[in-house]
Amino acid sequence: MNKKPSLEKELQQREILMKDEQANAWFYEDHITAIVNRARKEGAFDDLEGLGKPLKLDEDLTYNPEKRLHKVMKDNNILPSWVKLGQEIDVLKEELKTYTVEFNIKKTVETINQKVFQYNLTCPPSAQRMKINLEDVLNK
């Protein structure tokens, strides 16, 4: 008659249930923790650069994922779509100042207003823009 080893013995064999000799107590340890602890005991981490020194963290970004995202985007020259759209609107407004033909003015104002509408849907509320009034442009 074969007896199955007790669960405690099986866990000991798998190195999941470990005994702390100093405290004379049992504790559970996963495989990764066991590997790291074994490496630490063998001195694998003794010669690491910066051992015992605090990590250099940018305190401003540590607990603010939005700021971290903006920093990563800025560092990689990536602009949010609403910023690009705002730049397009600014270029169109400059072009609008040079037009003298009413047809070109109307088409450009229409294009600007469409872009302003899209811009306002995607930008933060504090950055929203006003549409251009065609009559104001024509009266200038």
Coordinates of N, CA and C in Angstrom, one line a residue, residues 48-57:
L48 N 27.2 45.0 -6.7 CA 26.4 45.9 -7.5 C 26.7 47.4 -7.4
E49 N 26.8 48.1 -8.5 CA 27.0 49.5 -8.4 C 25.9 50.2 -7.7
G50 N 26.2 51.1 -6.8 CA 25.2 51.9 -6.1 C 24.6 51.1 -4.9
L51 N 25.2 50.0 -4.5 CA 24.7 49.3 -3.4 C 24.7 50.1 -2.1
G52 N 23.5 50.2 -1.5 CA 23.3 50.9 -0.3 C 23.0 52.4 -0.5
K53 N 23.0 52.8 -1.8 CA 22.6 54.2 -2.1 C 21.2 54.3 -2.5
P54 N 20.5 55.4 -2.2 CA 19.1 55.6 -2.6 C 19.0 55.6 -4.1
L55 N 17.8 55.2 -4.6 CA 17.5 55.3 -6.0 C 17.3 56.8 -6.4
K56 N 17.8 57.1 -7.6 CA 17.6 58.5 -8.1 C 16.3 58.5 -8.8
L57 N 15.2 59.0 -8.1 CA 13.9 59.2 -8.7 C 13.6 60.6 -8.9

